[in-house]
Short mmCIF file of C-alpha atoms in Angstrom, two decimals:
data_model
loop_
_atom_site.label_atom_id
_atom_site.label_comp_id
_atom_site.label_asym_id
_atom_site.label_seq_id
_atom_site.Cartn_x
_atom_site.Cartn_y
_atom_site.Cartn_z
CA MET A 1 -66.95 88.76 13.24
CA ASN A 2 -68.47 91.14 14.51
CA HIS A 3 -72.58 92.04 15.87
CA GLU A 4 -74.38 94.23 17.75
CA PHE A 5 -77.31 94.61 19.85
CA GLU A 6 -79.35 97.24 21.61
CA ILE A 7 -79.39 94.84 24.78
CA VAL A 8 -76.66 92.04 25.36
CA VAL A 9 -77.52 89.35 28.06
CA ILE A 10 -74.79 86.81 29.06
CA GLY A 11 -75.84 83.64 30.23
CA ALA A 12 -79.00 81.43 29.15
CA GLY A 13 -79.62 80.05 32.36
CA PRO A 14 -83.20 81.34 34.04
CA ALA A 15 -81.94 84.95 34.63
CA GLY A 16 -80.62 85.48 31.12
CA ILE A 17 -84.12 83.68 29.68
CA ALA A 18 -86.14 85.90 31.53
CA ALA A 19 -84.19 88.80 30.77
CA ALA A 20 -83.57 88.42 27.33
CA VAL A 21 -87.21 87.45 26.69
CA SER A 22 -88.47 90.16 28.29
CA ALA A 23 -87.01 92.80 26.63
CA ALA A 24 -86.88 91.13 22.81
CA GLU A 25 -90.64 91.04 23.95
CA HIS A 26 -90.34 94.73 23.87
CA ASP A 27 -88.99 95.26 20.18
CA MET A 28 -85.28 94.93 21.39
CA ARG A 29 -82.51 94.18 19.82
CA VAL A 30 -81.28 91.14 21.73
CA ALA A 31 -78.58 88.47 22.07
CA LEU A 32 -78.18 85.66 24.25
CA VAL A 33 -74.48 84.70 24.96
CA ASP A 34 -73.39 81.43 26.35
CA ASP A 35 -70.66 79.22 26.72
CA ASN A 36 -72.42 75.81 26.57
CA PRO A 37 -74.12 73.97 23.46
CA SER A 38 -77.13 75.07 24.37
CA ALA A 39 -79.98 77.67 26.38
CA GLY A 40 -80.89 76.66 30.08
CA GLY A 41 -78.41 77.14 32.02
CA GLN A 42 -77.20 74.89 34.88
CA ILE A 43 -80.45 73.74 36.25
CA TRP A 44 -82.70 73.88 32.51
CA ARG A 45 -79.63 71.57 31.14
CA THR A 46 -81.06 69.69 28.83
CA ASN A 47 -79.31 66.81 26.32
CA GLN A 48 -78.20 68.13 23.05
CA GLY A 49 -81.11 67.35 20.33
CA GLU A 50 -83.65 66.03 23.27
CA SER A 51 -87.32 67.39 21.80
CA ASN A 52 -88.06 70.98 22.01
CA GLN A 53 -91.12 70.29 23.62
CA ASP A 54 -89.38 68.31 26.78
CA HIS A 55 -91.31 68.71 30.68
CA SER A 56 -88.42 67.35 32.63
CA HIS A 57 -88.17 70.27 34.15
CA GLY A 58 -91.45 71.40 34.75
CA SER A 59 -93.86 73.64 33.46
CA THR A 60 -91.85 76.75 34.42
CA ALA A 61 -89.21 75.38 32.10
CA ALA A 62 -91.07 74.93 28.93
CA GLU A 63 -92.98 78.02 29.40
CA TRP A 64 -90.15 80.10 29.21
CA ARG A 65 -88.76 77.78 26.30
CA ASN A 66 -91.12 78.22 24.29
CA ARG A 67 -91.35 81.93 24.98
CA LEU A 68 -87.22 82.36 23.84
CA ARG A 69 -87.81 80.24 21.32
CA ASN A 70 -90.93 82.48 19.61
CA ALA A 71 -89.34 86.49 20.62
CA ASN A 72 -86.72 87.55 17.61
CA ILE A 73 -83.33 86.71 19.84
CA THR A 74 -79.74 86.15 18.66
CA SER A 75 -78.82 83.45 20.31
CA LEU A 76 -74.80 83.10 20.73
CA HIS A 77 -74.17 79.73 22.44
CA GLY A 78 -70.91 78.06 22.62
CA TRP A 79 -68.98 81.19 22.93
CA SER A 80 -66.95 82.56 26.39
CA VAL A 81 -66.67 86.55 26.54
CA PHE A 82 -63.11 86.96 28.04
CA ASP A 83 -62.84 90.49 27.39
CA GLN A 84 -64.13 94.12 27.48
CA ILE A 85 -61.98 94.96 24.19
CA ALA A 86 -63.38 99.27 24.02
CA PRO A 87 -66.73 100.71 26.07
CA ARG A 88 -69.83 98.58 25.30
CA ALA A 89 -67.57 95.68 23.52
CA LEU A 90 -66.72 92.80 24.60
CA CYS A 91 -65.21 90.41 22.75
CA ALA A 92 -65.45 86.29 23.14
CA GLU A 93 -63.64 83.31 21.60
CA SER A 94 -65.19 79.90 20.39
CA ARG A 95 -62.89 77.30 19.60
CA GLY A 96 -60.50 79.65 17.95
CA GLU A 97 -62.37 82.09 16.29
CA MET A 98 -62.99 85.67 17.71
CA ALA A 99 -66.39 88.04 18.06
CA GLU A 100 -66.51 91.20 18.88
CA ILE A 101 -70.47 92.29 20.68
CA ARG A 102 -71.14 95.60 20.85
CA PHE A 103 -73.95 96.36 22.89
CA ASP A 104 -75.89 100.23 24.19
CA LYS A 105 -76.81 97.72 27.23
CA LEU A 106 -75.68 94.93 28.81
CA ILE A 107 -77.46 92.59 31.22
CA LEU A 108 -75.23 90.05 32.88
CA ALA A 109 -76.68 86.77 33.99
CA THR A 110 -73.06 84.36 34.94
CA GLY A 111 -75.25 82.50 37.28
CA ALA A 112 -73.15 79.99 40.14
CA ARG A 113 -70.84 77.39 40.29
CA GLU A 114 -70.68 75.27 43.03
CA ARG A 115 -67.98 75.62 46.15
CA PHE A 116 -65.82 72.74 46.67
CA LEU A 117 -63.43 72.16 49.22
CA PRO A 118 -60.26 70.54 49.96
CA PHE A 119 -59.94 67.16 52.04
CA PRO A 120 -57.25 64.65 51.41
CA GLY A 121 -58.22 62.46 48.61
CA TRP A 122 -60.76 65.63 46.48
CA THR A 123 -58.57 65.48 43.48
CA LEU A 124 -59.15 62.07 43.07
CA PRO A 125 -61.15 61.17 39.56
CA GLY A 126 -64.41 59.95 40.83
CA VAL A 127 -64.57 62.89 43.30
CA ILE A 128 -67.10 65.61 41.20
CA GLY A 129 -69.40 68.22 41.95
CA VAL A 130 -72.59 67.37 42.81
CA GLY A 131 -74.49 70.02 39.72
CA ALA A 132 -71.26 68.24 38.27
CA LEU A 133 -72.56 64.52 38.36
CA GLN A 134 -75.89 65.85 37.28
CA ALA A 135 -74.68 67.44 33.92
CA MET A 136 -72.77 64.09 32.98
CA VAL A 137 -75.31 62.34 33.83
CA LYS A 138 -77.58 64.40 31.12
CA THR A 139 -74.83 64.53 28.76
CA GLY A 140 -74.20 60.84 28.13
CA LEU A 141 -72.48 59.22 31.28
CA PRO A 142 -74.35 55.65 32.25
CA ILE A 143 -75.11 55.80 35.66
CA ARG A 144 -77.32 52.87 36.24
CA ASP A 145 -76.03 51.16 38.88
CA ALA A 146 -73.58 53.40 40.13
CA ARG A 147 -72.84 53.71 44.09
CA VAL A 148 -72.83 57.17 44.66
CA VAL A 149 -72.21 59.20 47.68
CA ILE A 150 -73.83 62.81 47.66
CA ALA A 151 -71.70 65.21 50.05
CA GLY A 152 -71.65 69.28 50.71
CA SER A 153 -74.52 71.59 51.70
CA GLY A 154 -77.02 73.06 49.77
CA PRO A 155 -80.87 72.30 49.02
CA LEU A 156 -79.24 71.17 45.54
CA LEU A 157 -78.03 67.52 47.40
CA LEU A 158 -81.57 66.21 47.64
CA ALA A 159 -82.84 67.42 44.34
CA ILE A 160 -80.07 65.38 42.53
CA ALA A 161 -79.91 62.29 44.67
CA SER A 162 -83.56 62.18 43.56
CA ALA A 163 -82.95 63.05 39.75
CA LEU A 164 -79.48 60.51 40.36
CA GLN A 165 -82.08 57.37 41.26
CA SER A 166 -84.15 58.31 39.01
CA ALA A 167 -81.34 56.97 36.25
CA GLY A 168 -80.98 54.28 37.89
CA ALA A 169 -77.76 54.90 40.57
CA ARG A 170 -77.57 53.66 43.33
CA VAL A 171 -77.50 56.74 46.35
CA ILE A 172 -75.95 55.23 49.25
CA CYS A 173 -76.32 58.16 51.39
CA ILE A 174 -76.51 62.27 52.25
CA CYS A 175 -74.57 64.36 54.19
CA GLU A 176 -75.47 67.32 54.70
CA GLN A 177 -72.99 69.27 56.49
CA ALA A 178 -75.42 71.47 58.33
CA SER A 179 -77.02 70.92 61.80
CA VAL A 180 -80.59 70.18 62.02
CA THR A 181 -81.17 72.54 64.38
CA ARG A 182 -79.78 74.50 61.28
CA LEU A 183 -82.13 73.07 58.95
CA ALA A 184 -85.72 72.77 60.96
CA PRO A 185 -86.00 76.79 61.12
CA PHE A 186 -85.66 76.96 57.59
CA ALA A 187 -88.20 73.90 56.61
CA LEU A 188 -90.64 75.73 58.91
CA SER A 189 -89.96 78.91 57.08
CA LEU A 190 -91.07 76.88 54.03
CA ALA A 191 -94.55 77.46 54.46
CA ALA A 192 -94.25 80.71 53.08
CA PHE A 193 -93.75 78.86 50.25
CA PRO A 194 -95.31 76.18 48.99
CA GLY A 195 -94.37 75.32 45.68
CA LYS A 196 -90.85 74.97 47.21
CA ILE A 197 -92.66 72.22 50.01
CA ALA A 198 -94.80 70.53 47.08
CA GLU A 199 -90.98 70.24 45.59
CA GLY A 200 -89.13 69.20 48.97
CA LEU A 201 -91.68 66.35 49.36
CA ARG A 202 -91.76 65.68 45.72
CA TYR A 203 -87.41 65.00 45.84
CA LYS A 204 -87.95 63.27 49.60
CA VAL A 205 -90.47 60.63 48.50
CA ALA A 206 -88.19 59.98 45.20
CA THR A 207 -85.21 59.56 47.54
CA ARG A 208 -87.31 57.77 50.83
CA ARG A 209 -85.32 54.61 51.25
CA THR A 210 -81.84 56.97 51.11
CA PRO A 211 -80.57 58.13 54.79
CA TYR A 212 -79.99 61.60 54.56
CA HIS A 213 -77.70 62.61 57.48
CA THR A 214 -77.52 65.90 58.94
CA SER A 215 -74.14 67.58 60.40
CA SER A 216 -71.98 64.94 58.14
CA TRP A 217 -69.35 65.51 55.83
CA PRO A 218 -66.71 64.08 54.04
CA ILE A 219 -63.14 63.57 55.32
CA ARG A 220 -61.55 60.99 52.71
CA ALA A 221 -61.25 60.51 49.91
CA THR A 222 -59.03 57.07 48.56
CA GLY A 223 -58.36 54.78 45.82
CA THR A 224 -55.29 54.43 43.20
CA ASP A 225 -55.50 56.43 40.27
CA ARG A 226 -59.71 57.10 41.09
CA LEU A 227 -62.18 56.91 43.57
CA GLN A 228 -62.57 53.54 45.38
CA GLU A 229 -64.21 54.34 48.53
CA VAL A 230 -65.05 57.69 51.24
CA THR A 231 -64.38 58.25 54.64
CA LEU A 232 -67.15 60.45 55.74
CA SER A 233 -68.09 61.55 59.51
CA ILE A 234 -71.47 61.03 60.12
CA GLY A 235 -73.29 63.22 63.48
CA GLY A 236 -69.57 62.51 64.79
CA LYS A 237 -68.68 58.76 63.78
CA HIS A 238 -66.49 57.71 61.10
CA ARG A 239 -67.70 55.55 58.64
CA THR A 240 -66.06 54.04 55.61
CA ILE A 241 -68.17 53.23 52.20
CA PRO A 242 -66.84 51.99 48.85
CA CYS A 243 -68.43 53.96 46.18
CA ASP A 244 -67.76 54.57 42.75
CA TYR A 245 -68.57 58.47 42.53
CA LEU A 246 -68.49 60.85 46.12
CA ALA A 247 -70.94 63.61 44.36
CA CYS A 248 -69.60 66.54 46.38
CA GLY A 249 -70.47 70.48 46.75
CA PHE A 250 -70.29 72.91 49.55
CA HIS A 251 -73.57 75.23 48.16
CA LEU A 252 -72.68 77.62 45.58
CA VAL A 253 -71.04 80.88 45.00
CA PRO A 254 -71.63 83.44 42.06
CA ASN A 255 -69.75 83.90 39.35
CA VAL A 256 -68.66 87.31 39.13
CA GLU A 257 -65.73 88.00 37.18
CA LEU A 258 -67.52 89.18 34.61
CA PRO A 259 -69.29 92.00 36.13
CA ALA A 260 -65.64 92.82 38.42
CA LEU A 261 -63.46 92.78 35.51
CA LEU A 262 -65.97 95.49 33.63
CA GLY A 263 -65.40 97.02 37.35
CA CYS A 264 -68.85 96.55 38.58
CA THR A 265 -69.29 97.73 42.49
CA LEU A 266 -69.11 93.77 44.41
CA ALA A 267 -70.25 93.45 48.62
CA ASP A 268 -69.65 89.68 50.12
CA GLY A 269 -68.67 88.48 47.08
CA ALA A 270 -71.74 89.41 44.92
CA VAL A 271 -72.94 92.19 42.85
CA LEU A 272 -74.49 95.18 43.81
CA ILE A 273 -77.21 96.25 42.52
CA ASP A 274 -80.53 99.43 42.51
CA GLU A 275 -84.36 98.50 42.59
CA TRP A 276 -84.11 98.55 38.70
CA GLN A 277 -81.30 95.74 38.44
CA CYS A 278 -78.60 97.77 37.30
CA THR A 279 -74.90 97.66 38.90
CA SER A 280 -72.58 100.45 39.34
CA ILE A 281 -72.08 101.05 36.02
CA GLN A 282 -74.51 102.57 33.81
CA ASP A 283 -76.66 100.25 31.87
CA VAL A 284 -75.14 97.50 32.70
CA TYR A 285 -77.36 95.46 34.82
CA CYS A 286 -77.57 91.98 36.96
CA ALA A 287 -79.86 89.25 37.53
CA GLY A 288 -79.90 86.10 39.07
CA GLU A 289 -77.37 84.37 41.04
CA PRO A 290 -74.52 86.85 40.73
CA THR A 291 -76.55 89.56 42.61
CA GLY A 292 -76.60 86.72 45.64
CA ILE A 293 -77.58 82.79 45.77
CA SER A 294 -81.41 82.79 45.69
CA GLY A 295 -82.51 79.77 43.38
CA LEU A 296 -84.75 79.85 40.59
CA GLU A 297 -88.00 81.92 41.11
CA LEU A 298 -85.70 85.03 42.01
CA SER A 299 -83.63 84.70 38.60
CA LEU A 300 -86.65 84.60 36.85
CA ILE A 301 -88.14 87.51 38.40
CA GLU A 302 -84.82 89.82 38.64
CA GLY A 303 -83.96 88.64 35.36
CA GLN A 304 -87.26 90.34 33.99
CA ILE A 305 -87.16 93.29 36.11
CA ALA A 306 -83.68 93.91 34.35
CA GLY A 307 -84.73 93.08 30.83
CA LEU A 308 -87.62 95.23 31.63
CA ALA A 309 -85.90 97.83 32.68
CA ALA A 310 -83.43 97.81 30.14
CA ALA A 311 -86.02 97.78 27.77
CA LEU A 312 -87.51 100.88 29.20
CA HIS A 313 -90.70 99.67 30.99
CA GLU A 314 -90.57 100.46 34.07
CA GLU A 315 -93.52 100.17 35.55
CA LYS A 316 -93.90 96.90 34.15
CA ALA A 317 -90.50 95.97 35.82
CA ARG A 318 -91.84 97.63 38.99
CA SER A 319 -95.00 95.31 39.23
CA LEU A 320 -92.45 92.99 39.95
CA PHE A 321 -91.14 95.03 43.30
CA THR A 322 -92.96 92.78 45.47
CA GLN A 323 -92.90 89.63 44.62
CA ARG A 324 -88.56 89.80 44.39
CA ARG A 325 -88.94 91.74 47.93
CA LYS A 326 -90.58 87.57 48.95
CA TYR A 327 -87.68 85.84 47.41
CA ARG A 328 -84.95 87.81 48.90
CA GLY A 329 -86.20 86.70 52.10
CA PHE A 330 -86.12 83.32 50.97
CA ALA A 331 -82.86 83.37 49.96
CA ARG A 332 -81.57 84.82 53.16
CA ARG A 333 -82.83 81.95 55.15
CA LEU A 334 -80.79 79.86 52.77
CA ALA A 335 -77.79 81.29 53.13
CA ALA A 336 -78.32 81.10 57.24
CA ALA A 337 -79.46 77.58 57.08
CA PHE A 338 -76.77 76.33 54.67
CA ALA A 339 -74.37 78.05 56.28
CA LEU A 340 -70.75 76.18 56.39
CA ARG A 341 -69.97 75.26 59.42
CA PRO A 342 -66.30 75.81 60.73
CA GLU A 343 -65.18 72.02 61.68
CA LEU A 344 -65.05 71.53 57.34
CA LYS A 345 -61.55 74.46 57.79
CA THR A 346 -59.80 71.21 59.40
CA LEU A 347 -60.59 68.75 56.39
CA PRO A 348 -57.65 69.58 54.37
CA GLU A 349 -54.10 68.13 55.69
CA GLU A 350 -50.84 70.70 54.93
CA SER A 351 -50.23 68.14 51.79
CA THR A 352 -54.21 68.64 50.56
CA LEU A 353 -53.38 70.46 47.25
CA LEU A 354 -55.48 73.58 47.44
CA CYS A 355 -55.26 75.09 44.06
CA ARG A 356 -55.60 71.59 41.76
CA CYS A 357 -54.07 73.58 38.24
CA GLU A 358 -50.78 74.21 39.98
CA ASP A 359 -50.43 71.00 42.49
CA VAL A 360 -49.55 73.88 45.17
CA PRO A 361 -50.37 72.23 48.64
CA TYR A 362 -52.88 74.03 51.62
CA GLY A 363 -50.01 74.03 53.77
CA ALA A 364 -47.92 76.41 51.45
CA VAL A 365 -50.53 78.35 51.05
CA ARG A 366 -51.52 78.60 54.58
CA ARG A 367 -48.31 80.27 55.72
CA HIS A 368 -49.21 83.74 53.93
CA HIS A 369 -50.86 86.46 54.81
CA SER A 370 -53.12 87.09 51.75
CA TRP A 371 -54.39 85.71 48.44
CA ARG A 372 -51.90 88.08 46.66
CA SER A 373 -48.80 86.83 48.68
CA ALA A 374 -49.85 83.13 47.88
CA LYS A 375 -50.40 83.82 44.04
CA LEU A 376 -46.96 85.28 43.43
CA GLN A 377 -45.24 83.19 46.28
CA THR A 378 -46.66 79.89 45.56
CA ARG A 379 -48.67 79.89 41.82
CA CYS A 380 -51.96 79.69 43.80
CA GLY A 381 -54.24 80.34 41.57
CA MET A 382 -52.27 80.60 38.80
CA GLY A 383 -53.03 78.28 36.67
CA PRO A 384 -56.33 77.69 33.77
CA CYS A 385 -58.89 78.24 36.53
CA GLN A 386 -57.62 81.45 37.37
CA GLY A 387 -58.64 80.80 40.97
CA ARG A 388 -62.59 79.51 40.14
CA VAL A 389 -61.88 76.57 42.24
CA CYS A 390 -58.68 77.80 45.33
CA GLY A 391 -59.93 81.13 45.46
CA SER A 392 -63.88 80.06 46.37
CA ALA A 393 -61.90 77.28 48.74
CA ALA A 394 -59.50 80.05 50.55
CA GLU A 395 -62.07 82.92 50.84
CA PHE A 396 -63.57 80.16 53.62
CA LEU A 397 -60.75 78.02 54.75
CA LEU A 398 -58.27 81.53 55.12
CA GLY A 399 -60.82 84.61 54.96
CA TRP A 400 -58.93 85.81 51.83
CA THR A 401 -60.82 87.52 49.04
CA ALA A 402 -59.61 87.98 45.40
CA ASP A 403 -58.21 91.53 45.04
CA TYR A 404 -58.59 92.13 41.59
CA THR A 405 -59.61 90.35 38.10
CA ARG A 406 -57.25 90.49 34.87
CA PRO A 407 -58.43 89.79 31.48
CA PRO A 408 -58.94 87.65 29.42
CA ILE A 409 -61.35 86.22 32.28
CA PHE A 410 -60.88 82.71 30.41
CA PRO A 411 -57.62 81.33 29.09
CA VAL A 412 -57.75 81.92 25.44
CA ALA A 413 -55.96 81.23 22.53
CA VAL A 414 -52.44 83.09 21.65
CA SER A 415 -54.31 83.93 18.39
CA SER A 416 -57.28 85.41 19.95
CA LEU A 417 -55.41 88.08 22.56
CA ALA A 418 -53.11 88.95 19.44
CA CYS A 419 -55.94 90.14 17.37
CA LEU A 420 -57.40 91.71 20.63
CA GLN A 421 -54.36 93.29 21.25
CA SER A 422 -54.75 95.54 17.06
CA ASP A 423 -58.03 95.86 18.18
CA ARG A 424 -57.12 97.45 21.11
CA ASN A 425 -54.87 99.63 19.83
CA ALA A 426 -56.96 100.95 17.40
CA ASN A 427 -59.46 101.78 20.06
CA ILE A 428 -57.36 103.75 22.29
CA GLU A 429 -58.07 106.74 20.48
CA HIS A 430 -62.12 106.10 21.08
CA THR A 431 -61.50 105.31 24.44
CA HIS A 432 -59.69 108.55 25.89
CA ALA A 433 -63.00 110.33 23.92
CA ILE A 434 -65.24 108.70 26.16
CA MET B 1 -83.56 57.57 27.01
CA PRO B 2 -84.45 61.34 25.60
CA GLU B 3 -85.15 61.75 21.84
CA GLY B 4 -81.61 62.28 20.01
CA LEU B 5 -79.84 60.63 21.86
CA HIS B 6 -80.62 57.53 19.36
CA ASN B 7 -78.13 58.72 17.01
CA ARG B 8 -74.73 56.97 17.26
CA VAL B 9 -70.73 58.94 16.11
CA GLU B 10 -67.89 57.05 15.86
CA ILE B 11 -64.41 58.53 17.65
CA THR B 12 -61.63 57.65 18.88
CA VAL B 13 -60.29 58.00 22.25
CA ASN B 14 -56.37 57.00 22.74
CA GLY B 15 -56.65 55.82 19.02
CA GLU B 16 -59.41 52.91 20.23
CA PRO B 17 -62.47 53.40 18.37
CA LEU B 18 -65.88 54.26 20.79
CA THR B 19 -69.52 54.31 19.40
CA ILE B 20 -71.16 56.88 21.60
CA ASP B 21 -74.71 58.45 21.64
CA ALA B 22 -74.94 61.80 19.76
CA GLY B 23 -75.35 64.41 22.34
CA SER B 24 -72.89 63.19 24.38
CA THR B 25 -69.96 65.56 25.29
CA VAL B 26 -65.95 64.77 25.24
CA ALA B 27 -65.98 64.42 28.64
CA VAL B 28 -68.05 61.84 29.31
CA ALA B 29 -66.51 60.01 26.06
CA ILE B 30 -63.27 59.75 28.28
CA ALA B 31 -65.36 58.20 31.44
CA ILE B 32 -66.64 55.63 29.59
CA SER B 33 -63.62 55.10 27.92
CA GLY B 34 -62.13 54.47 31.54
CA ALA B 35 -59.44 56.84 31.16
CA ALA B 36 -58.53 59.86 33.12
CA CYS B 37 -58.43 63.02 30.97
CA ARG B 38 -55.19 64.82 32.00
CA SER B 39 -52.45 64.49 34.17
CA SER B 40 -51.64 67.30 36.45
CA VAL B 41 -48.28 68.80 36.73
CA SER B 42 -46.95 66.09 39.47
CA GLY B 43 -48.17 63.26 38.04
CA GLU B 44 -52.01 62.79 39.55
CA LYS B 45 -54.47 61.33 37.40
CA ARG B 46 -57.70 64.03 37.12
CA GLY B 47 -61.22 63.53 35.68
CA PRO B 48 -63.87 66.12 35.72
CA LEU B 49 -65.14 68.54 38.53
CA CYS B 50 -67.42 70.90 37.54
CA ALA B 51 -68.26 69.86 34.27
CA MET B 52 -70.13 73.42 33.17
CA GLY B 53 -66.43 75.12 32.13
CA ILE B 54 -65.03 76.12 35.36
CA CYS B 55 -62.29 74.23 36.31
CA PHE B 56 -60.31 72.93 33.68
CA GLU B 57 -59.45 69.48 35.19
CA CYS B 58 -61.44 67.77 31.75
CA ARG B 59 -58.88 69.41 29.72
CA ALA B 60 -57.61 66.96 26.83
CA MET B 61 -56.34 67.17 23.21
CA VAL B 62 -59.30 66.70 20.98
CA ASN B 63 -58.53 66.90 17.12
CA GLY B 64 -55.27 68.03 17.92
CA ILE B 65 -55.60 71.22 19.65
CA PRO B 66 -54.72 70.64 23.67
CA HIS B 67 -55.93 71.85 26.68
CA THR B 68 -59.65 71.65 25.32
CA ARG B 69 -62.79 71.77 28.41
CA THR B 70 -64.00 68.49 27.35
CA CYS B 71 -66.91 69.43 29.27
CA GLN B 72 -69.23 71.58 27.42
CA LEU B 73 -67.87 70.28 23.89
CA LEU B 74 -70.56 67.50 22.30
CA CYS B 75 -69.08 64.36 19.90
CA GLU B 76 -68.58 64.60 16.47
CA HIS B 77 -68.30 62.04 13.89
CA SER B 78 -64.41 61.32 14.01
CA MET B 79 -63.07 63.53 16.29
CA GLU B 80 -59.57 61.99 17.76
CA ILE B 81 -59.37 62.76 21.82
CA CYS B 82 -56.17 61.76 23.29
CA THR B 83 -56.07 62.56 27.43
CA THR B 84 -52.24 62.40 28.88
#
């Protein structure tokens, strides 16, 4: 299967939707590619088959979904992009089938994932990401009367506590690792963002009977083949709580594997962009969380700027620069407020697994001096997740960064790779000509 | 309950029949069955961690295809799911 488009957008979350819609509304031939079964990304995830008039995510989501529906966009759902086969050609796989997607311009809106940190027992079933538990509930997991402890860091904790409670879960407590002295200035700075205050108050009212502990984090999860209880450090005191789920995530990290594979310059784990959202590679743009964790509003603004710039409507794009500057200020304050505290580095014991794919204990990894050395000697980060989980943890725990990204960026069927190899051979002459 | 979840599909998890709302992911079906998704290389039971296709902890055999990520895959009629 082969596809050719003027603009290809990777990622159908808010940034990708805004980019695709903005470009398509200016008569560009656009494709929107995403590995999920439907558009919306993680934040606007809906149940499959849910009403198109869904308003559960508010009017902003409804408005963008509407524009997406009315725009002339080819949506490729369920497709994972795993390599660049030649300049301006990506390959993607969906359930064993392979497609080549050619583009004149590319917009990367690959979103973010939760940062997971190891502590004893974190591999037990029932210990799950915060956004992950919400995603499972949205796709059918029964949660009514389940006992849930929410822990980690970031604004997501409160938002998802509120959503889970609405779905009937018994949220026992919320443990935020950041201290109140870090959170208070952030809360005050929200005065410039009335929408954010209203959102925060809504969550607080919904969870008013649930304790929100600052300077608190999980230190151990226990159970036989499944989580039974969690021990938390709450303001310096240990407390053990029986629960069905420990939803735990330490804020977010940008998904930069595809930008890195394409050769985009990164800085501090995020993709570097110019004022038009263009990366260090000509005609490759980036928008939303991969340029730095910043939330929904900035993702929508950056997506629009990228889409308009790629469609050569620069003046329209420029009209969004002021708003972008404002929300980048918000992003900086967000990062400062939810910065991870050093105590979290002491949570894993020598025997606690760091790499969940290859079952490599933290003690074996920390003896090495670099991520590359640890990978080669221990197989840490060499499993199917390719270090997406343990790499982000090692970055925080040991200060290491991944030094290279190799294709395929997702494990794919051997048949797809074989097919790719024959295409690549056919492309060698073409590649050298450029 | 949102519209669309009223349709049910019949599947099996480890040979046991399960009727589940259409729109549910295979990872959810496995959770409802009470099974873990996979055994790790050292034999630990594992379930979903990220639920967004990143961590690969939710891998299971689906219709004979091993190592399928189940968190991004929706249940379909007659699907056969096997955990390890």
